[in-house]
mmCIF file of C-alpha atoms in Angstrom:
data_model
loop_
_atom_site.group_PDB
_atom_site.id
_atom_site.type_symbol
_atom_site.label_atom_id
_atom_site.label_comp_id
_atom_site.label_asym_id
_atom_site.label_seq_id
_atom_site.Cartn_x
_atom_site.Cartn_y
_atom_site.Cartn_z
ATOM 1 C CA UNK A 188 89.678 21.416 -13.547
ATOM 2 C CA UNK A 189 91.416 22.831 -16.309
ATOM 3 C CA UNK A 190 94.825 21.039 -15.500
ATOM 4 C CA UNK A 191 95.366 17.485 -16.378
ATOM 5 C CA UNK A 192 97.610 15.742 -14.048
ATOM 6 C CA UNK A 193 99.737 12.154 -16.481
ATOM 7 C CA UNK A 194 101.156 10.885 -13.908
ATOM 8 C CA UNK A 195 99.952 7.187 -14.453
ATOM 9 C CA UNK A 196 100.942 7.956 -18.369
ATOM 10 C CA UNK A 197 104.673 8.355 -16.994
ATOM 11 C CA UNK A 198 104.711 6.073 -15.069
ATOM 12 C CA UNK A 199 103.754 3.681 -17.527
ATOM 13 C CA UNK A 200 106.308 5.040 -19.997
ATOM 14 C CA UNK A 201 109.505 4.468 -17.290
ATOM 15 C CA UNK A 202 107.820 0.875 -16.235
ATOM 16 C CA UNK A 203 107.733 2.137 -12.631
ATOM 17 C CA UNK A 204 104.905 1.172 -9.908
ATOM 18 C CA UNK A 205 103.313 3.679 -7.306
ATOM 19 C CA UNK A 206 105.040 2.044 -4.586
ATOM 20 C CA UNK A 207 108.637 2.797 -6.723
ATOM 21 C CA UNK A 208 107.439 6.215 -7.508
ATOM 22 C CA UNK A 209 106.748 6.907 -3.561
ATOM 23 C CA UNK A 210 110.005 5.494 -2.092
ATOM 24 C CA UNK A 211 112.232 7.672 -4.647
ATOM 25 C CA UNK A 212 110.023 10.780 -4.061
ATOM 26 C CA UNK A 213 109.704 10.399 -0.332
ATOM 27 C CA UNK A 214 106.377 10.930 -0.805
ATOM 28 C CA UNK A 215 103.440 8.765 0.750
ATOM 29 C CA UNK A 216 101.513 6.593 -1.277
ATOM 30 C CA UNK A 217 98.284 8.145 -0.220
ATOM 31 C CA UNK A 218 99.889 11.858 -1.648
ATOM 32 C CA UNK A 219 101.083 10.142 -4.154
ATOM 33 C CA UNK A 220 97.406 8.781 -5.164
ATOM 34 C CA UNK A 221 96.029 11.910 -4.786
ATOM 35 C CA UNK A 222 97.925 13.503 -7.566
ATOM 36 C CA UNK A 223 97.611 10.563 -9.901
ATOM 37 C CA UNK A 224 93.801 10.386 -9.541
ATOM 38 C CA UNK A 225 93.515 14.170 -10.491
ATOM 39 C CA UNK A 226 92.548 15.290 -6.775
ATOM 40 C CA UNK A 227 94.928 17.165 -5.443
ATOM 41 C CA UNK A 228 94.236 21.312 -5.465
ATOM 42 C CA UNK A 229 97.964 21.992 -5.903
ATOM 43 C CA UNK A 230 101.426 20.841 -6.172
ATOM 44 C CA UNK A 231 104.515 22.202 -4.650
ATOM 45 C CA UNK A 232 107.621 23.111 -6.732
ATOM 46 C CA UNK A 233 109.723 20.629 -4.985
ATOM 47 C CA UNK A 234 107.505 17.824 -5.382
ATOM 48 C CA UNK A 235 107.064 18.348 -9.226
ATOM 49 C CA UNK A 236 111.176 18.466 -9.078
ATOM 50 C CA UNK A 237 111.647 15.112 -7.191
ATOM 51 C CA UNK A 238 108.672 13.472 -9.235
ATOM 52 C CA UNK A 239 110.563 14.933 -12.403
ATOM 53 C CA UNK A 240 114.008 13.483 -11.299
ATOM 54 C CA UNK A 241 113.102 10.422 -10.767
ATOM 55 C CA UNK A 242 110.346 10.311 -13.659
ATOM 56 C CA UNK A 243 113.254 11.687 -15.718
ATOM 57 C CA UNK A 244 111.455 13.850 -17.792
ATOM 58 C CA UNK A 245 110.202 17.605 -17.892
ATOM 59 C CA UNK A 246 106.557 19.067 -16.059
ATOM 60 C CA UNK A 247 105.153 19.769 -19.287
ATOM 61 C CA UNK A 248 104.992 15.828 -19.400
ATOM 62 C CA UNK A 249 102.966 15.271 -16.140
ATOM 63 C CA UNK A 250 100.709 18.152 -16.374
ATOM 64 C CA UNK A 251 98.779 19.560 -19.036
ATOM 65 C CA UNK A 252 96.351 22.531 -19.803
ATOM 66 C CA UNK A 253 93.337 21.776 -21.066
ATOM 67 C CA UNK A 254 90.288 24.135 -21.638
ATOM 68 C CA UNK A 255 86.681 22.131 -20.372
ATOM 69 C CA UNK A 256 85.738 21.894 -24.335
ATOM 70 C CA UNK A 257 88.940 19.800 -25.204
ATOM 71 C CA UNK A 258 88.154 17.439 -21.867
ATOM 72 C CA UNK A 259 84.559 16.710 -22.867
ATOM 73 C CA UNK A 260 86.294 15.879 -26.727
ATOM 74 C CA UNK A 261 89.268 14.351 -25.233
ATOM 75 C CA UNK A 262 86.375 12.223 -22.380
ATOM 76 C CA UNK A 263 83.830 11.280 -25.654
ATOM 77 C CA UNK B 258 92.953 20.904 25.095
ATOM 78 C CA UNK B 259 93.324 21.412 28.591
ATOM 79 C CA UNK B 260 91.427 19.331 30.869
ATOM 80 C CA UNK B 261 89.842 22.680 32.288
ATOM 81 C CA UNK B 262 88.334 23.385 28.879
ATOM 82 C CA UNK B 263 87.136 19.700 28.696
ATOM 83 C CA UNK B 264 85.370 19.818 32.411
ATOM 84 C CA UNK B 265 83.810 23.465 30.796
ATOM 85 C CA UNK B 266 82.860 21.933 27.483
ATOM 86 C CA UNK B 267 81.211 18.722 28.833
ATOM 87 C CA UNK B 268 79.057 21.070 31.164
ATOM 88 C CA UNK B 269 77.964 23.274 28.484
ATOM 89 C CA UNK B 270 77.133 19.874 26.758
ATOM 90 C CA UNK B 271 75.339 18.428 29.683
ATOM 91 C CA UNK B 272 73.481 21.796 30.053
ATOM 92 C CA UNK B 273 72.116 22.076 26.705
ATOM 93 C CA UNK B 274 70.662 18.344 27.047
ATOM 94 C CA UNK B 275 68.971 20.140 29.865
ATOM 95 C CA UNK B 276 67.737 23.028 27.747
ATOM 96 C CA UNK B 277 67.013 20.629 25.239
ATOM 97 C CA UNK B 278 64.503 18.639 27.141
ATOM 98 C CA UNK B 279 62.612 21.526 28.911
ATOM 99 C CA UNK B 280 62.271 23.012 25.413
ATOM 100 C CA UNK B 281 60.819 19.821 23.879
ATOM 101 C CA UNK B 282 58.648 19.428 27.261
ATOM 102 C CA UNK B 283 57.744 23.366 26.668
ATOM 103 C CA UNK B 284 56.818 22.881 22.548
ATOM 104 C CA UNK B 285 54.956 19.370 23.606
ATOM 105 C CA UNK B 286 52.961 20.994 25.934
ATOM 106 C CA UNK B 287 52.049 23.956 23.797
ATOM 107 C CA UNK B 288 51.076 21.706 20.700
ATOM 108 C CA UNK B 289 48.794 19.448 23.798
ATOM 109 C CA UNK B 290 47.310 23.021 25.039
ATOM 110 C CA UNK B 291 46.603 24.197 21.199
ATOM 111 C CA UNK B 292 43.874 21.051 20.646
ATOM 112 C CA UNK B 293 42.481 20.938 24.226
ATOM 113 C CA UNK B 294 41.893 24.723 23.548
ATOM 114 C CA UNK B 295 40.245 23.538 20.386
ATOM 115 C CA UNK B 296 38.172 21.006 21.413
ATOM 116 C CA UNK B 297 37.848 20.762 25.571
ATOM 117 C CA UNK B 298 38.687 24.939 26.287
ATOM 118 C CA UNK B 299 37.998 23.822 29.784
ATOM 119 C CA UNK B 300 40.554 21.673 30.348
ATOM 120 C CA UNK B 301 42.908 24.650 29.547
ATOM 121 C CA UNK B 302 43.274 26.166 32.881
ATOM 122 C CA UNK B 303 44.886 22.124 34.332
ATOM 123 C CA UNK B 304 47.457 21.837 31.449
ATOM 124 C CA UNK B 305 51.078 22.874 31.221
ATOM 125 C CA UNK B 306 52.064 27.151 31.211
ATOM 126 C CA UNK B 307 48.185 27.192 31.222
ATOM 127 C CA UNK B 308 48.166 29.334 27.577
ATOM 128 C CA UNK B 309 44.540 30.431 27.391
ATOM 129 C CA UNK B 310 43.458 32.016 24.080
ATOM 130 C CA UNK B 311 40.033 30.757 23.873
ATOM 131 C CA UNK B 312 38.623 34.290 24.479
ATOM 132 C CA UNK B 313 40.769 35.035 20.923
ATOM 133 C CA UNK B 314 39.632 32.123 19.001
ATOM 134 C CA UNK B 315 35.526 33.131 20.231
ATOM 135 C CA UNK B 316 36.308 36.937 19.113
ATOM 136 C CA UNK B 317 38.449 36.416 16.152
ATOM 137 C CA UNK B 318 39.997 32.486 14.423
ATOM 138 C CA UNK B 319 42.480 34.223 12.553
ATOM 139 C CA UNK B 320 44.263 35.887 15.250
ATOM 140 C CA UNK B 321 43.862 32.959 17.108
ATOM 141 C CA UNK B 322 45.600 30.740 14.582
ATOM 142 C CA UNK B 323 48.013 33.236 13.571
ATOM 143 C CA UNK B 324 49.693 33.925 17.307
ATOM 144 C CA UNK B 325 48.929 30.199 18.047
ATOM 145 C CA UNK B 326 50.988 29.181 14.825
ATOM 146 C CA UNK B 327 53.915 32.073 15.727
ATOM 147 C CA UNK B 328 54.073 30.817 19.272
ATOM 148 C CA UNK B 329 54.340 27.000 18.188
ATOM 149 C CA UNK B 330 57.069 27.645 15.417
ATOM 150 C CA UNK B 331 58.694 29.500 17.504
ATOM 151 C CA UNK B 332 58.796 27.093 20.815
ATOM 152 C CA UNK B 333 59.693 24.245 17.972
ATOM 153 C CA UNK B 334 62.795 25.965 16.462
ATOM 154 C CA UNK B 335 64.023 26.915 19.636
ATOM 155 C CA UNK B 336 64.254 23.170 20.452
ATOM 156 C CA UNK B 337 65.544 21.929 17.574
ATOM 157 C CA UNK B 338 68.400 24.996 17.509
ATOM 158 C CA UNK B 339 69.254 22.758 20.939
ATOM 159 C CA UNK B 340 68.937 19.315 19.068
ATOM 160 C CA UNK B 341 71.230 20.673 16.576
ATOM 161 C CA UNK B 342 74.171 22.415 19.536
ATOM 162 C CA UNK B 343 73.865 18.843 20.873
ATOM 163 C CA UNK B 344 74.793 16.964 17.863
ATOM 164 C CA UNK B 345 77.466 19.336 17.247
ATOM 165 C CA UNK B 346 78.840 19.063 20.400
ATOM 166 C CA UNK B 347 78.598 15.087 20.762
ATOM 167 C CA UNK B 348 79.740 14.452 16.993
ATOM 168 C CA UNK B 349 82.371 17.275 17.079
ATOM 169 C CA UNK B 350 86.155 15.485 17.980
ATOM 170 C CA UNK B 351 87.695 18.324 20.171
ATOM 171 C CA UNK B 352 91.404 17.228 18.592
ATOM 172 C CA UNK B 353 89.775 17.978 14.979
ATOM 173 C CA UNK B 354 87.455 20.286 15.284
ATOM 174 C CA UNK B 355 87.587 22.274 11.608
ATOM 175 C CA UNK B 356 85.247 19.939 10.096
ATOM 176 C CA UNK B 357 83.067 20.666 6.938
ATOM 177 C CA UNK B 358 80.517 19.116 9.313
ATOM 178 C CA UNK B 359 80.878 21.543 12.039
ATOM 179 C CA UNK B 360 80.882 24.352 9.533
ATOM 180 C CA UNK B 361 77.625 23.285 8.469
ATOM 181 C CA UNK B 362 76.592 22.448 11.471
ATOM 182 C CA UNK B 363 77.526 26.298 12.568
ATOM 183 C CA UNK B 364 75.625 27.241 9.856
ATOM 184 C CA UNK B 365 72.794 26.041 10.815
ATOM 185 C CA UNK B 366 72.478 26.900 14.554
ATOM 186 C CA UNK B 367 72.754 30.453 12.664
ATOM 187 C CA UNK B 368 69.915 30.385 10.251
ATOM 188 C CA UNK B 369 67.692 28.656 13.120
ATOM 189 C CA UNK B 370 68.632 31.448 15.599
ATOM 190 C CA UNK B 371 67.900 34.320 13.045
ATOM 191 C CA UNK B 372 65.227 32.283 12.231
ATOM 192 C CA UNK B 373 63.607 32.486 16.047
ATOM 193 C CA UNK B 374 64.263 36.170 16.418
ATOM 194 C CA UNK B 375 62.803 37.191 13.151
ATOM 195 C CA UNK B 376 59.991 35.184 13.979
ATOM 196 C CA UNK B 377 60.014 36.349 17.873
ATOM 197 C CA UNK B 378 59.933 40.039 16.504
ATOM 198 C CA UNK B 379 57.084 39.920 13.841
ATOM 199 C CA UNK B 380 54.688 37.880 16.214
ATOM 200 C CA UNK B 381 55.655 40.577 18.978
ATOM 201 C CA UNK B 382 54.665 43.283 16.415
ATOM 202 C CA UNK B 383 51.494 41.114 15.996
ATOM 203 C CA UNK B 384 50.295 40.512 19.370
ATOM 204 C CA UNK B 385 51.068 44.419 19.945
ATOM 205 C CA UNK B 386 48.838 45.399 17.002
ATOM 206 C CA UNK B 387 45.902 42.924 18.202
ATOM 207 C CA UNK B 388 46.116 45.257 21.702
ATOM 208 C CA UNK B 389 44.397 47.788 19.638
ATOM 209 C CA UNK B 390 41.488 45.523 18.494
ATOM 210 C CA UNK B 391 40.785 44.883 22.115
ATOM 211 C CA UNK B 392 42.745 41.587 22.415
ATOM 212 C CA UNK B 393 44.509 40.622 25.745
ATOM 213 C CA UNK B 394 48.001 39.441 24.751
ATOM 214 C CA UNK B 395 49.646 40.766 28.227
ATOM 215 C CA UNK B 396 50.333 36.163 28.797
ATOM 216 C CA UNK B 397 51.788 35.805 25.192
ATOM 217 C CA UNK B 398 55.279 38.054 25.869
ATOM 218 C CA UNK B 399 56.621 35.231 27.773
ATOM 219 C CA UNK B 400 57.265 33.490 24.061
ATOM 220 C CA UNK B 401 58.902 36.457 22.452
ATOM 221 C CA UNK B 402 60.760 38.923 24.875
ATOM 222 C CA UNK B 403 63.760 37.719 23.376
ATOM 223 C CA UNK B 404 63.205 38.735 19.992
ATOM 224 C CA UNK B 405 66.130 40.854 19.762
ATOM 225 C CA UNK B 406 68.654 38.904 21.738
ATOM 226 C CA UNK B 407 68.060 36.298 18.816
ATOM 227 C CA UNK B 408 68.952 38.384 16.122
ATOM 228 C CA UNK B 409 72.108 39.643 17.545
ATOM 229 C CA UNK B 410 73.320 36.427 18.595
ATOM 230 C CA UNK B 411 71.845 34.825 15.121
ATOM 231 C CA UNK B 412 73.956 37.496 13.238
ATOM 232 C CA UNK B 413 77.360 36.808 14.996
ATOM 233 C CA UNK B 414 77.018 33.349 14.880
ATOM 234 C CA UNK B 415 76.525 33.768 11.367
ATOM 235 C CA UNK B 416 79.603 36.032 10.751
ATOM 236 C CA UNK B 417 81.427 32.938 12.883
ATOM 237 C CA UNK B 418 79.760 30.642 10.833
ATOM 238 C CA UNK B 419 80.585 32.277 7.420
ATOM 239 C CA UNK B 420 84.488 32.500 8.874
ATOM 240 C CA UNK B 421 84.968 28.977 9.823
ATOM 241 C CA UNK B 422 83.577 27.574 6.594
ATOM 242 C CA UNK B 423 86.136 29.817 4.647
ATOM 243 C CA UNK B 424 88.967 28.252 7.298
ATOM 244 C CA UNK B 425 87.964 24.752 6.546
ATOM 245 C CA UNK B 426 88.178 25.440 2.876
ATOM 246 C CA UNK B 427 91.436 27.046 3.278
ATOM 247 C CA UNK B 428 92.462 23.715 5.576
ATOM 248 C CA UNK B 429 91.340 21.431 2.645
ATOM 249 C CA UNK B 430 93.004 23.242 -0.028
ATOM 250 C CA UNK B 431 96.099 23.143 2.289
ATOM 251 C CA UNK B 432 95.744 19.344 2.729
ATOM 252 C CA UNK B 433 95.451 18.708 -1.204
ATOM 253 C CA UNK B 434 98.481 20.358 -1.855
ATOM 254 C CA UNK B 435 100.655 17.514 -2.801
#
């Protein structure tokens, strides 16, 4: 998949744990897992805006585009 | 679900076990009948649906091999199409039924049942060609009147098949949406 979910990179920037993340999102830990590990198909608008308030920062910074060739460079 | 559609659904489930056992009794006894008709023909006429075809393995072995083989495929996919509705139907939970298992599952019962009809027709087609070379097929239609039945009900179960498989990928798309 082309889009790279950096969540965990965020969330490492503000210093805040899953378990933070989920009670200011409302969102369960088990959602909130799937998006971090990269499996979730899609995300909803209000989601990204919650995750964004309380990330304090913009969705460029938790997703990014990235074409297969730059993953395998970016993986190696 | 309704306790009505439980009462129906545990029938249908008892019912195929039912189905399920005659046809492995039927396909046991045809695979017994197939060597005692190789080796001890005269023991034919005391064993089980009492299939006879030593007259067509005296006057031809290829004809005898090829209807024996059809008939035997046959009578063995037809019971494991059953073994297959029965794991379905006892694996299946009734509160979650859209499944990637049951889609497969679905799947399967569909290529099986095409799979007998097919098979049903071209070994029909067979036996009706041999009539011309003198054979006497008259006791093989028993194993393939079906034929057609098969291949309808193979190609709607397909179609049902193909739609529930795109519903369960729809369903887990839907729960991956964070």
């Amino acid at each position: 998949m082309p889009i790279v979910v950096n969540l965990d990179v965020m969330m490492a920037k503000r210093k805040m744990s899953l378990n933070e993340l989920s009670e200011k999102v409302e969102l369960t830990l088990s959602n909130l897992s799937i998006l971090k590990t990269g499996k979730a198909k899609a995300i909803r608008f209000s989601t990204l805006e919650s995750i964004c308030n309380a990330l304090d920062c913009q969705p460029g910074d938790i997703l990014e585009y990235a074409n297969d060739d730059n993953t395998k460079t970016t993986n190696r | 679900m309704s306790k009505t559609n439980n009462f129906v659904f545990w029938s249908l489930y008892i019912v195929a076990w039912v189905i399920f056992v005659g046809l492995s009794i039927e396909a046991g006894g045809l695979v017994v009948n197939f060597f005692f008709s190789l080796y001890k023909p005269e023991f034919v006429q005391n064993l089980y649906q009492k299939l006879d075809l030593t007259e067509m393995y005296k006057a031809s072995r290829l004809a005898f091999f090829g209807i024996y083989s059809f008939i035997l495929i046959v009578s063995i996919l037809k019971a494991c199409l059953f073994y297959i509705v029965i794991r379905l139907m006892h694996k299946m939970d009734l509160l979650k039924p859209f499944s990637t298992f049951v889609a497969k599952q679905f799947s399967q019962i569909s290529y099986y049942t095409l799979s007998i009809g097919l098979l049903s027709y071209i070994a029909r087609e067979l036996a009706k060609n041999l009539t011309h070379y003198g054979f006497v097929t008259d006791n093989l239609n028993q194993f393939w009147a079906d034929s057609q039945a098969f291949i309808l009900m193979g190609a709607v179960i397909y179609i049902i098949a193909t739609i529930f498989k795109k519903g369960v990928d729809i369903q887990n798309e839907n729960d991956l949406t964070v």
